[in-house]
PDB file of C-alpha atoms in Angstrom:
ATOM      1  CA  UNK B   1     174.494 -40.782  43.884  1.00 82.00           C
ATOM      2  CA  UNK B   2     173.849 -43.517  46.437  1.00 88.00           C
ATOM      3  CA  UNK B   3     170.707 -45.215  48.122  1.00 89.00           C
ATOM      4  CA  UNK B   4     172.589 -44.284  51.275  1.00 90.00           C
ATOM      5  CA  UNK B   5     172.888 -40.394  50.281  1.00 90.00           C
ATOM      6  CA  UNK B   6     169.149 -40.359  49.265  1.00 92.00           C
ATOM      7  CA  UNK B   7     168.486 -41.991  52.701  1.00 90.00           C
ATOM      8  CA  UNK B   8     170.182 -39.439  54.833  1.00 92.00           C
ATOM      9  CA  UNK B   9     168.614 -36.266  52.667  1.00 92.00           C
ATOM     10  CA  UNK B  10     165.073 -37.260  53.142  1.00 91.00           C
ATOM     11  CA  UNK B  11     165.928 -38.089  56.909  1.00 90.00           C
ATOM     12  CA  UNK B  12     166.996 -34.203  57.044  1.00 90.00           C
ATOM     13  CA  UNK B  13     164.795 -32.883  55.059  1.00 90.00           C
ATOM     14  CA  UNK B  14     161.542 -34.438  56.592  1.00 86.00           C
ATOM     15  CA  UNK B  15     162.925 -33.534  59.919  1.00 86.00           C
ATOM     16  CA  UNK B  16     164.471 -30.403  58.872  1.00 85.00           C
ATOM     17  CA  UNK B  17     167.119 -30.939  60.919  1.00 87.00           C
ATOM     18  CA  UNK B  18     170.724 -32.504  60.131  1.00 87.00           C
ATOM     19  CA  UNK B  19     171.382 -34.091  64.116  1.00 86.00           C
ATOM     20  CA  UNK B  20     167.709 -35.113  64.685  1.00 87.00           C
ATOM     21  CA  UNK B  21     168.312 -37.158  61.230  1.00 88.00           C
ATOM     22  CA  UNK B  22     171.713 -38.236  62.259  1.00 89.00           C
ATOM     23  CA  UNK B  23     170.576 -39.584  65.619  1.00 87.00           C
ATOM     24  CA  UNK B  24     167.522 -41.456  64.025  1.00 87.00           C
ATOM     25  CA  UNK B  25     169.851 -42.991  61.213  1.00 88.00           C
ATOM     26  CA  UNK B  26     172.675 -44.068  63.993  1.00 88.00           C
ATOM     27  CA  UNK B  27     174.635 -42.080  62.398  1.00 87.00           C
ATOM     28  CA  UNK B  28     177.533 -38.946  63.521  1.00 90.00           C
ATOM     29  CA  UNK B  29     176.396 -35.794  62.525  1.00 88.00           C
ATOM     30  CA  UNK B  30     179.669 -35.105  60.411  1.00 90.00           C
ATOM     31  CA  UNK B  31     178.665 -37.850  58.376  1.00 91.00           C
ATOM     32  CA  UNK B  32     175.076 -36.459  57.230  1.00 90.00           C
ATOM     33  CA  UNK B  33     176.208 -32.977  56.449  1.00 90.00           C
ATOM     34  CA  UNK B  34     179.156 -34.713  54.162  1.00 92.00           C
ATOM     35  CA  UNK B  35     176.376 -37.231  52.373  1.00 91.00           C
ATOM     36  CA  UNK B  36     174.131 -33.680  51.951  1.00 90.00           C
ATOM     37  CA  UNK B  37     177.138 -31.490  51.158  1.00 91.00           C
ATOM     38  CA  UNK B  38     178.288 -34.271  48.450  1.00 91.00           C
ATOM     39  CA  UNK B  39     175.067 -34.108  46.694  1.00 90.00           C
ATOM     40  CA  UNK B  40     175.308 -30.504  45.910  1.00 90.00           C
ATOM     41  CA  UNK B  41     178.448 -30.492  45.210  1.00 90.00           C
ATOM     42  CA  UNK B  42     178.134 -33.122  42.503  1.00 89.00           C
ATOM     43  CA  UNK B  43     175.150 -31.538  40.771  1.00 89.00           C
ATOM     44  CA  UNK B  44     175.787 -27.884  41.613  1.00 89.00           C
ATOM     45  CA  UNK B  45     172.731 -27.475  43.132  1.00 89.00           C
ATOM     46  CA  UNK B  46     171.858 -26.420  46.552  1.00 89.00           C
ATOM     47  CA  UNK B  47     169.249 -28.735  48.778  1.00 92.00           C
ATOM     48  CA  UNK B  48     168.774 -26.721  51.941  1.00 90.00           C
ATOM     49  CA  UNK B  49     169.065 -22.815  53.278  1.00 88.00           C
ATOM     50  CA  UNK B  50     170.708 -22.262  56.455  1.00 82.00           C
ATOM     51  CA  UNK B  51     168.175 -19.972  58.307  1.00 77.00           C
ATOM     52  CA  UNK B  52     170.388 -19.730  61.670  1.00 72.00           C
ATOM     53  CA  UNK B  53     169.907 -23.208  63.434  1.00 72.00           C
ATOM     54  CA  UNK B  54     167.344 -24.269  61.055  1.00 78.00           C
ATOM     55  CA  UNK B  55     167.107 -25.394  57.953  1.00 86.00           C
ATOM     56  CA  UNK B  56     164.516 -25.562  54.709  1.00 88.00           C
ATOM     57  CA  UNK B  57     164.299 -26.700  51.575  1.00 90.00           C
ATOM     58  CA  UNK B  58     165.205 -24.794  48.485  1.00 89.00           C
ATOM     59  CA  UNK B  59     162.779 -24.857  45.207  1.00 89.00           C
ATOM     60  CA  UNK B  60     165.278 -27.836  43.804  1.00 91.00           C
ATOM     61  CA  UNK B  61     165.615 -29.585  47.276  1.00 89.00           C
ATOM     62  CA  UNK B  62     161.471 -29.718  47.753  1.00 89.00           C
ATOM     63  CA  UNK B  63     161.371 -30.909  43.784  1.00 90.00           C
ATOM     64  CA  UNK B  64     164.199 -33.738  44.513  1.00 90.00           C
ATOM     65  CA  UNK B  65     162.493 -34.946  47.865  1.00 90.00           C
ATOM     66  CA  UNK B  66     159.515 -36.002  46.244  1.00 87.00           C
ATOM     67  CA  UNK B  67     162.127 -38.078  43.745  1.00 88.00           C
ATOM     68  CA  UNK B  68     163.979 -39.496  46.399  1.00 90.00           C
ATOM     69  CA  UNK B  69     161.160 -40.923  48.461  1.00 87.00           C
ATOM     70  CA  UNK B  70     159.663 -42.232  45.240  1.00 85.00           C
ATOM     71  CA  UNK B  71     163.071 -44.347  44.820  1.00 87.00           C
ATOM     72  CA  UNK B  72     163.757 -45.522  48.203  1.00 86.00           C
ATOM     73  CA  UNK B  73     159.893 -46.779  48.247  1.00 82.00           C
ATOM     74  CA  UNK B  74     160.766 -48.953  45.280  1.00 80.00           C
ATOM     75  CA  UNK B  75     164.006 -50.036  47.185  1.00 83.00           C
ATOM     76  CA  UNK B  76     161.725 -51.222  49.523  1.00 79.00           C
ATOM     77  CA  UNK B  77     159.235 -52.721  47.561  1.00 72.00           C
ATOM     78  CA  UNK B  78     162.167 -54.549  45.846  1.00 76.00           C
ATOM     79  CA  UNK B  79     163.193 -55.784  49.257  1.00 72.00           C
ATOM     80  CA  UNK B  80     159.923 -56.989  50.241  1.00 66.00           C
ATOM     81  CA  UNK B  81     159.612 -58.938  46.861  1.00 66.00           C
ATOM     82  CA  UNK B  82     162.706 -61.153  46.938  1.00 67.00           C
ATOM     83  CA  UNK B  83     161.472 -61.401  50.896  1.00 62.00           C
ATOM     84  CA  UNK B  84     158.265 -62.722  49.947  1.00 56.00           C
ATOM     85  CA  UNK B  85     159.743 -65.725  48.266  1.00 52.00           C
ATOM     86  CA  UNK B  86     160.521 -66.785  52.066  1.00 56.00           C
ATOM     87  CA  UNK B  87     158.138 -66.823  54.817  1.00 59.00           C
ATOM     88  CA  UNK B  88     156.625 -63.535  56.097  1.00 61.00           C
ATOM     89  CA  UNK B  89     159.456 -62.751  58.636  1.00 64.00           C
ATOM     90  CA  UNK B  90     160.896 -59.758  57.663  1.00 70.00           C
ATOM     91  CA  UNK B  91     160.225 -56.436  55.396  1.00 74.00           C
ATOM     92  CA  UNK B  92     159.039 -53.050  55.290  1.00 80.00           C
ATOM     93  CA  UNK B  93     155.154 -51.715  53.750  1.00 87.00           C
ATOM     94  CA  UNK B  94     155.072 -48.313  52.904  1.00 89.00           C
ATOM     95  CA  UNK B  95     151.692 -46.982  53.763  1.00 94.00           C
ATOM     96  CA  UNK B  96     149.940 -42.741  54.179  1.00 95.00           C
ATOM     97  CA  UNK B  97     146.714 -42.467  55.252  1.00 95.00           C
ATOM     98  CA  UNK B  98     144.852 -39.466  55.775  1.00 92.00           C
ATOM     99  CA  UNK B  99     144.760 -37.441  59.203  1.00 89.00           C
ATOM    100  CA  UNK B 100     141.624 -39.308  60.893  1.00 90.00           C
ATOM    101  CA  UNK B 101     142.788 -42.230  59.824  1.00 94.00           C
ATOM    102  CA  UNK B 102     146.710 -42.034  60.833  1.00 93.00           C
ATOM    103  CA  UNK B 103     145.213 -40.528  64.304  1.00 91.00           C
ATOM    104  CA  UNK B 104     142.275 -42.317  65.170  1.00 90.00           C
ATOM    105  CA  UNK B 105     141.334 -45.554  63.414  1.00 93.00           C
ATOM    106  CA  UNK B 106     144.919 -47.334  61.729  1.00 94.00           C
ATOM    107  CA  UNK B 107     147.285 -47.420  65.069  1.00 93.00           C
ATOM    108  CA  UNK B 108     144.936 -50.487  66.517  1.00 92.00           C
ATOM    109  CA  UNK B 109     145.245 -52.013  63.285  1.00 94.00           C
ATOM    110  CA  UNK B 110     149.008 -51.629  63.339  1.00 94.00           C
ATOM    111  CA  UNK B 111     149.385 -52.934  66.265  1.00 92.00           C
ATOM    112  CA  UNK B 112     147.434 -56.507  65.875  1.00 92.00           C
ATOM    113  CA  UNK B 113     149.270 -56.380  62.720  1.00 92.00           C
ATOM    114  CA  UNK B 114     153.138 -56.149  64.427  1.00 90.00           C
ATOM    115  CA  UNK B 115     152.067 -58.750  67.019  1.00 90.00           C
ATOM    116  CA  UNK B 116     150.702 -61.063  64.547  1.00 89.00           C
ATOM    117  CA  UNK B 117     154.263 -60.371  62.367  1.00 88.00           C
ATOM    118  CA  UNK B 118     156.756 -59.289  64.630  1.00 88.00           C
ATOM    119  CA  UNK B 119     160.116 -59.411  62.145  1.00 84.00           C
ATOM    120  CA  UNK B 120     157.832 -57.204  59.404  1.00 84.00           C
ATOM    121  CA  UNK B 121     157.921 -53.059  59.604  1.00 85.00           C
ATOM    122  CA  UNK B 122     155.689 -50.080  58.493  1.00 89.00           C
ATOM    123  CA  UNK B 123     156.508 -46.961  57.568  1.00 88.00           C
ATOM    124  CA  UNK B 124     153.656 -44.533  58.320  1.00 92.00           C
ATOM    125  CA  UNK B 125     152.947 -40.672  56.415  1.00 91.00           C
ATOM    126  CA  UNK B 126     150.937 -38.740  56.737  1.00 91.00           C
ATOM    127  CA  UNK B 127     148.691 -36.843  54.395  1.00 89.00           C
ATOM    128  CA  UNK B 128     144.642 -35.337  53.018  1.00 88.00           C
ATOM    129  CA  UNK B 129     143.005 -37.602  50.667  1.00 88.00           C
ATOM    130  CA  UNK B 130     144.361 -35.962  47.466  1.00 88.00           C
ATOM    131  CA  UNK B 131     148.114 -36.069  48.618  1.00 90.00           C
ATOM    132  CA  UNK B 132     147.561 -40.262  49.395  1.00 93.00           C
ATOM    133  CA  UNK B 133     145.819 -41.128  46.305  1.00 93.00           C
ATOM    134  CA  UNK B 134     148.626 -39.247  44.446  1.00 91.00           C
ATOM    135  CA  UNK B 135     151.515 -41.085  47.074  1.00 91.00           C
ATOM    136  CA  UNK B 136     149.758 -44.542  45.697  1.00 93.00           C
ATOM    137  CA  UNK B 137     149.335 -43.573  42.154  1.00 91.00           C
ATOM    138  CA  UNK B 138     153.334 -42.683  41.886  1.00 88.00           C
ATOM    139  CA  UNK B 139     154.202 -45.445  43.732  1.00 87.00           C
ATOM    140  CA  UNK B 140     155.730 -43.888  46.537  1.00 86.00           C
ATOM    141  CA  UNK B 141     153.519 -45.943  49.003  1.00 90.00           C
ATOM    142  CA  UNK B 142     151.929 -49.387  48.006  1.00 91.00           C
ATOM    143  CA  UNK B 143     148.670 -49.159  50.842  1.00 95.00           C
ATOM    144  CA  UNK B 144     146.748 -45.723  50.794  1.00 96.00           C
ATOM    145  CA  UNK B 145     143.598 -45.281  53.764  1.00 96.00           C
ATOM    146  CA  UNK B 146     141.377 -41.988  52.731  1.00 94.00           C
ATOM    147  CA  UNK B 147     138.118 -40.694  53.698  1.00 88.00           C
ATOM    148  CA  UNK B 148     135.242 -41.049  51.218  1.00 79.00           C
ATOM    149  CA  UNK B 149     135.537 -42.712  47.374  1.00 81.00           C
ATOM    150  CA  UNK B 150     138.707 -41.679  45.407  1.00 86.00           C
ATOM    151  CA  UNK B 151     137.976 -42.198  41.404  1.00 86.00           C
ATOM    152  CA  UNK B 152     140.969 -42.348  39.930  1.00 90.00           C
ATOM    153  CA  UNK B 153     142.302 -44.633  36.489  1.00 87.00           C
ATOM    154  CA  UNK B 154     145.167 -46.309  38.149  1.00 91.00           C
ATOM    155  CA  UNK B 155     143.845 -47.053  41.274  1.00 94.00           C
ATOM    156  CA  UNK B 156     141.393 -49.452  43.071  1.00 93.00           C
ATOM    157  CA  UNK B 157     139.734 -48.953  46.393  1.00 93.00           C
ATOM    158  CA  UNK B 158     138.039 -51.339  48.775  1.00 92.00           C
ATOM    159  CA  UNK B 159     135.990 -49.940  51.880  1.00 92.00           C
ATOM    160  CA  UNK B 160     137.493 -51.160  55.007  1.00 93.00           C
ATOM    161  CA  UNK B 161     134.945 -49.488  57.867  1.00 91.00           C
ATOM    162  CA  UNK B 162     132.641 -46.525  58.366  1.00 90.00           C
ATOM    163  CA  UNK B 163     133.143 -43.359  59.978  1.00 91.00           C
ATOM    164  CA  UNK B 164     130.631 -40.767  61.746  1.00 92.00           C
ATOM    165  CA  UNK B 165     131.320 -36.685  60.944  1.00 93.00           C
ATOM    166  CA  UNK B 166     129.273 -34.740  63.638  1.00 95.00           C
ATOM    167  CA  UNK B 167     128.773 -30.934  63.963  1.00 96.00           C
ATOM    168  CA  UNK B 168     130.187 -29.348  66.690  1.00 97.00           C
ATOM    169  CA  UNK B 169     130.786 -25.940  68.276  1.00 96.00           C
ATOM    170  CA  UNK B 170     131.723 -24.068  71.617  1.00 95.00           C
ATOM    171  CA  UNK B 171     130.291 -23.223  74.607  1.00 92.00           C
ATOM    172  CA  UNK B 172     129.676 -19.630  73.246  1.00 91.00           C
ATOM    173  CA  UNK B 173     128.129 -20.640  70.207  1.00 95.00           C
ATOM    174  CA  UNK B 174     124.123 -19.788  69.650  1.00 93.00           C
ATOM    175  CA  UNK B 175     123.556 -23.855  68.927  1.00 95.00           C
ATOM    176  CA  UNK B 176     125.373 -24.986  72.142  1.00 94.00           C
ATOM    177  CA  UNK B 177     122.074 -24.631  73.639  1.00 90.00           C
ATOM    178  CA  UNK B 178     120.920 -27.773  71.425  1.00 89.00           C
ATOM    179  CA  UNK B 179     119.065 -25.560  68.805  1.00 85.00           C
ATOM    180  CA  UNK B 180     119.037 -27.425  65.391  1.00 91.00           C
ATOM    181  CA  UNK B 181     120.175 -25.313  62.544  1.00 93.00           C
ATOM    182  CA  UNK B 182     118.435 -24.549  59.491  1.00 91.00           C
ATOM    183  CA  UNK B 183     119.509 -23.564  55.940  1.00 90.00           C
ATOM    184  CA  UNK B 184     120.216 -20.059  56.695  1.00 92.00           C
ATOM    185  CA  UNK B 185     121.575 -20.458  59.783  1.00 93.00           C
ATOM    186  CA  UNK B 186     124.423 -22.810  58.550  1.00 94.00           C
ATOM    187  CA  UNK B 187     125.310 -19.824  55.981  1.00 93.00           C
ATOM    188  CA  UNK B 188     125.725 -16.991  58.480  1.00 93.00           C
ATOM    189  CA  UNK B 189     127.291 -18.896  61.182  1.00 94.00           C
ATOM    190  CA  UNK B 190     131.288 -18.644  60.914  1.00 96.00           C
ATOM    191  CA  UNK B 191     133.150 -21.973  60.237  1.00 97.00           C
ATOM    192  CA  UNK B 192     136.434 -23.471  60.764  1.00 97.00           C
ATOM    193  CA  UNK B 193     137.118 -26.262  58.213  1.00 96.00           C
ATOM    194  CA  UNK B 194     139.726 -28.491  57.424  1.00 93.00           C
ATOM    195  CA  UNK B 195     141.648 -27.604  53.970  1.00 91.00           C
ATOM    196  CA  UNK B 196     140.547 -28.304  50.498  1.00 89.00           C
ATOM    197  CA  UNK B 197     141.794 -31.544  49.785  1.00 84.00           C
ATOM    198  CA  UNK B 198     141.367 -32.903  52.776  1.00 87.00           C
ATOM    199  CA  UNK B 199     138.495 -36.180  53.131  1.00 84.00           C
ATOM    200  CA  UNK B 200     137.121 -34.555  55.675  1.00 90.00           C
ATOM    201  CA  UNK B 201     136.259 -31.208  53.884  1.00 91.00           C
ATOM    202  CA  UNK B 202     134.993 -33.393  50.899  1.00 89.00           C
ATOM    203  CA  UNK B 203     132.565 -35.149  52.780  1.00 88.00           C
ATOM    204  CA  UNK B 204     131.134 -32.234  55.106  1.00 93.00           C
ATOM    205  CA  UNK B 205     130.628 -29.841  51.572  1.00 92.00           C
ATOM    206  CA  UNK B 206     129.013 -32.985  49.838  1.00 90.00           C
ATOM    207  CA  UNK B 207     126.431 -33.528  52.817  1.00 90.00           C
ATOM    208  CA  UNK B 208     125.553 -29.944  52.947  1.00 92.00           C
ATOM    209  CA  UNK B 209     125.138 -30.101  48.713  1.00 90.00           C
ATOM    210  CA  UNK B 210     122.623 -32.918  49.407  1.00 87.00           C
ATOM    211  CA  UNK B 211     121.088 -30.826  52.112  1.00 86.00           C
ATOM    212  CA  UNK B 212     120.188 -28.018  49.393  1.00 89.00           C
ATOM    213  CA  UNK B 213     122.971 -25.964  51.171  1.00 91.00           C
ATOM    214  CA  UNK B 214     125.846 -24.534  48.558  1.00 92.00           C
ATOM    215  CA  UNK B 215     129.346 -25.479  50.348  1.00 92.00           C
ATOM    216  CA  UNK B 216     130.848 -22.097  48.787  1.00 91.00           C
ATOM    217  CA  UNK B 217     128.349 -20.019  50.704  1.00 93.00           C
ATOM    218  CA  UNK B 218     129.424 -20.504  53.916  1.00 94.00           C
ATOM    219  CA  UNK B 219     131.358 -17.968  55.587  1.00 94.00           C
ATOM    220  CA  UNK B 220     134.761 -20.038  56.398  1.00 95.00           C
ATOM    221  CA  UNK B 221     136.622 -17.864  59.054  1.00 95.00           C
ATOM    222  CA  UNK B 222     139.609 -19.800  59.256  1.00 95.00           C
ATOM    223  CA  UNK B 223     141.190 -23.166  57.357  1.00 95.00           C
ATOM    224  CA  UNK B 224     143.264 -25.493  58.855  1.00 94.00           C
ATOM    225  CA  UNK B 225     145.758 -28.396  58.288  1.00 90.00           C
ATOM    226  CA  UNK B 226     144.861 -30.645  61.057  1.00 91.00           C
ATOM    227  CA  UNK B 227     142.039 -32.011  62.858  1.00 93.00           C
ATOM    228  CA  UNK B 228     143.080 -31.085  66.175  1.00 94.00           C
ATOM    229  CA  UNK B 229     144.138 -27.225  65.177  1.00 95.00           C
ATOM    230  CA  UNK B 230     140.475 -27.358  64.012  1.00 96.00           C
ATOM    231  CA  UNK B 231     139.041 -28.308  66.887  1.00 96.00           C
ATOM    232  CA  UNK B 232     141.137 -26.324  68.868  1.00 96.00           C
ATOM    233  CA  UNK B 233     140.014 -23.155  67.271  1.00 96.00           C
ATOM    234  CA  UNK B 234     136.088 -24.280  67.956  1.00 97.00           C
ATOM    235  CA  UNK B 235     136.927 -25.197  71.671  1.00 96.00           C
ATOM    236  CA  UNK B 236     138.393 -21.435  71.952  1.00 95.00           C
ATOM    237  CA  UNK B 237     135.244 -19.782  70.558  1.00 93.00           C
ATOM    238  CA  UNK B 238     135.587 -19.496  66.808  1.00 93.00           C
ATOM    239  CA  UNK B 239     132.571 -20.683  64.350  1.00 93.00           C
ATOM    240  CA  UNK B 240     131.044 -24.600  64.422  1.00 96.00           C
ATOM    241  CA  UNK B 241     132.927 -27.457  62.549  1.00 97.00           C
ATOM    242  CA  UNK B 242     132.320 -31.052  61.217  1.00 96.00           C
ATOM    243  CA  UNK B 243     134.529 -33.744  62.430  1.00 95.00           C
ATOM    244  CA  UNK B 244     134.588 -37.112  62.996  1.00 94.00           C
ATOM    245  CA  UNK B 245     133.048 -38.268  66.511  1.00 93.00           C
ATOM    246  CA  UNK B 246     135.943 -39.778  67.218  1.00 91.00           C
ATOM    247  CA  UNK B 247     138.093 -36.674  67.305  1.00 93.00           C
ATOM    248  CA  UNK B 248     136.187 -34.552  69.082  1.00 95.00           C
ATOM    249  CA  UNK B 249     134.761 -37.537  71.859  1.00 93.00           C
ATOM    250  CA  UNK B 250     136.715 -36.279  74.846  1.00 92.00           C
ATOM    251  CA  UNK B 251     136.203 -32.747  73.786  1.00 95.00           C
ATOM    252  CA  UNK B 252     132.495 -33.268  74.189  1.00 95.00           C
ATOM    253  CA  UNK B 253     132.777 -35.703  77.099  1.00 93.00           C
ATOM    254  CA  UNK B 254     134.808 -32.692  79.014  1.00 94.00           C
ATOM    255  CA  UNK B 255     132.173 -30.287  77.793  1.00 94.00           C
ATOM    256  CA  UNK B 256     134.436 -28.274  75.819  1.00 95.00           C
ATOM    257  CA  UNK B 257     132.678 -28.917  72.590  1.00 96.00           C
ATOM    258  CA  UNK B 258     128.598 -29.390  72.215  1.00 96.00           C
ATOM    259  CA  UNK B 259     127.234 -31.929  69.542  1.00 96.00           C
ATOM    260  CA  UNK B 260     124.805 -29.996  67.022  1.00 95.00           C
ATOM    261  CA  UNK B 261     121.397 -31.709  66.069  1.00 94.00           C
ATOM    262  CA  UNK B 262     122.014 -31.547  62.606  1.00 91.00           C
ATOM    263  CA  UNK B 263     122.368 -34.989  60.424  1.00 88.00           C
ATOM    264  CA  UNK B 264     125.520 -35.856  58.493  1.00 90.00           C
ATOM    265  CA  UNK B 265     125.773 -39.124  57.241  1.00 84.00           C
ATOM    266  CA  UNK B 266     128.170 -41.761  57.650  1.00 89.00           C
ATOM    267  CA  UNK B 267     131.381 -41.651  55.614  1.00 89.00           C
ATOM    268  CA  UNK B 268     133.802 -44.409  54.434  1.00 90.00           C
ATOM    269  CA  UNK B 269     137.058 -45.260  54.725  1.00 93.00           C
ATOM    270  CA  UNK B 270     138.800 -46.969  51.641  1.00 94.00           C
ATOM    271  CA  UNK B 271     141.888 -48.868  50.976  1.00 95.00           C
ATOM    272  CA  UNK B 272     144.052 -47.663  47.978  1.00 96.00           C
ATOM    273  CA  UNK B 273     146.040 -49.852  45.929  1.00 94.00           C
ATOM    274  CA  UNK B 274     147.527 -49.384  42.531  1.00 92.00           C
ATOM    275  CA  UNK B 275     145.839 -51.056  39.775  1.00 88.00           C
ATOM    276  CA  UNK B 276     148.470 -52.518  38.316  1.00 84.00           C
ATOM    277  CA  UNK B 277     151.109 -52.368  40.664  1.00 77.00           C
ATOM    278  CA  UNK B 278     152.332 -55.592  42.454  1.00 75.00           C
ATOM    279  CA  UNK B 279     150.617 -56.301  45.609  1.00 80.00           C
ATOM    280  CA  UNK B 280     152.701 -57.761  47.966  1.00 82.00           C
ATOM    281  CA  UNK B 281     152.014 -60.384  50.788  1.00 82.00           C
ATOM    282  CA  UNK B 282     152.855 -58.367  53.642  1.00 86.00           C
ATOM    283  CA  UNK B 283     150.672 -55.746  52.649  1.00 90.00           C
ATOM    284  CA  UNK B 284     147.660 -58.390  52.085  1.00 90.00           C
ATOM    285  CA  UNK B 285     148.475 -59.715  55.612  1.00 88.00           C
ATOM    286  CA  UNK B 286     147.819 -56.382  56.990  1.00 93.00           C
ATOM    287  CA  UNK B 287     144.510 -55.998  55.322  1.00 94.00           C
ATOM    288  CA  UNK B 288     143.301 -59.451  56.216  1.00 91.00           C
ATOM    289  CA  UNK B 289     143.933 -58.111  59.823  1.00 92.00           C
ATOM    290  CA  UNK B 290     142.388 -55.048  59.385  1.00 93.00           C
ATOM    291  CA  UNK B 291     138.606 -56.561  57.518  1.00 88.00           C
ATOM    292  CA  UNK B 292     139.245 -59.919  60.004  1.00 85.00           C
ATOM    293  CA  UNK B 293     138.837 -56.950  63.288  1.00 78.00           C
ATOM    294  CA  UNK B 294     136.427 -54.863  60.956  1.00 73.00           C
ATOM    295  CA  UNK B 295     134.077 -57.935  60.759  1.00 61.00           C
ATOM    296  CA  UNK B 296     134.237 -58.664  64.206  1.00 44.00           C
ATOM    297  CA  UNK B 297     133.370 -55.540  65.358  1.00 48.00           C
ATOM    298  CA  UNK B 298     130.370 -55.568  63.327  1.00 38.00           C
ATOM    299  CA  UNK B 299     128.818 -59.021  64.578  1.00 29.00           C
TER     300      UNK B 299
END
């Protein structure tokens, strides 16, 4: 088994799709489909079903991705080591940061952070709270950015910036009007909420705990993966939501969505880093950037 095989199946299987993982690796298609067909070959074990022109992974392949990203991340936190020992010109951070985060709040960040280190890369995931804090834990990313306070052994977490969760629903809703909701109105409105898991969630069943509401009575019509499927479904009619203001600005602005009087408070964002893992330069130059713009949008 090679670091170049293990490349080329989490290409396809992230992107479910041998060419579009070919063409992102510069490599011919013939070439992929060898490196994948190799690997089953030599541990009898197959990695993908062929469902027509698509493809998924099998119960082993989904087991063996997580494995393989785990590795390559260390290949690249190997890389960036021996790198460090010259001047910060070239390497690769591995970093996942929740949905709100990843959508709304990092890309700036990323950006002062590429022009201020042009030769150094990031490689960006995707995923809720829980599936971060486990991606730093493992080692399969070394920064992690979540909603809210993550208490875990192995881990430490800084707070990098705030966040504001609103309510929100559609035109058709009875609190579009501006009517502030009471206790019994939040439990027999319908809701569409993000899934368990997600920082989001967390946050919006912990205010409505310290607002003498229980989370679990609520009737939740619909959960959903993202933050804009969620606040798609409100636009089109179904139930209220919390999100963070800055997902749902233009949707208000455009009067698809209406702002509901009702108080949430503000939320966190935190850094992740492994307790005991190494902490590399590259990714303390990106958090200098990040608390350097922080503080100076605070003054």
């Amino acid at each position: 088994m090679t670091l170049e095989q293990l490349r080329i199946f989490v290409a396809v299987a992230e992107r479910q799709h041998v060419t579009q993982a070919a063409r992102a690796l510069n490599l011919a298609q013939s070439a992929a489909s060898h490196a994948i067909a190799a690997l089953e070959a030599r541990h009898n074990a197959r990695l993908f079903d062929r469902v027509g022109r698509r493809i998924e992974l099998t119960e082993a392949g989904t087991v063996f991705l997580a494995e393989a990203q785990a590795i390559l991340a260390r290949v690249d936190r190997a890389e960036l080591t021996l790198s460090e020992f010259g001047s910060l010109d070239r390497g690769t951070l591995t970093v996942q940061a929740s949905q709100t985060i990843a959508s709304y709040w990092l890309p700036r960040h990323l950006v002062a952070f590429r022009r201020a280190y042009p030769g150094l890369d990031i490689r960006l995931s995707v995923g809720n709270t829980a599936q971060v804090a486990e991606a730093v834990e493992t080692g399969a990313v070394e920064l992690g950015f979540v909603e809210g306070v993550v208490e875990r052994d192995k881990l430490s977490s800084t707070r990098v910036a705030f966040d504001q969760m609103i309510l929100v629903v559609g035109d058709e809703h009875p609190w579009a009007a501006g009517k502030a909701p009471n206790a019994d109105d939040l439990v027999e409105s319908e809701w569409v909420l993000r899934e368990p898991g997600s920082g989001t969630r967390s946050a919006f069943e912990h205010a409505l705990e310290n607002a003498g509401v229980v989370a679990q009575r609520l009737r939740v019509s619909m959960e959903l993966p993202s933050n804009e499927a969620v606040r798609a479904a409100v636009e089109a009619g179904l139930g209220a939501t919390a999100l963070s203001a800055s997902v749902v600005a233009a949707s208000i602005e455009n009067g698809l969505l209406h702002r509901v009087p009702f108080k949430l408070p503000q939320r966190e964002f935190h850094v992740l880093r492994h307790s005991q893992g190494y902490r590399s330069r590259v990714a303390d130059a990106l958090l200098q950037i990040i608390l350097r713009h922080t503080k100076a949008k605070s003054v």
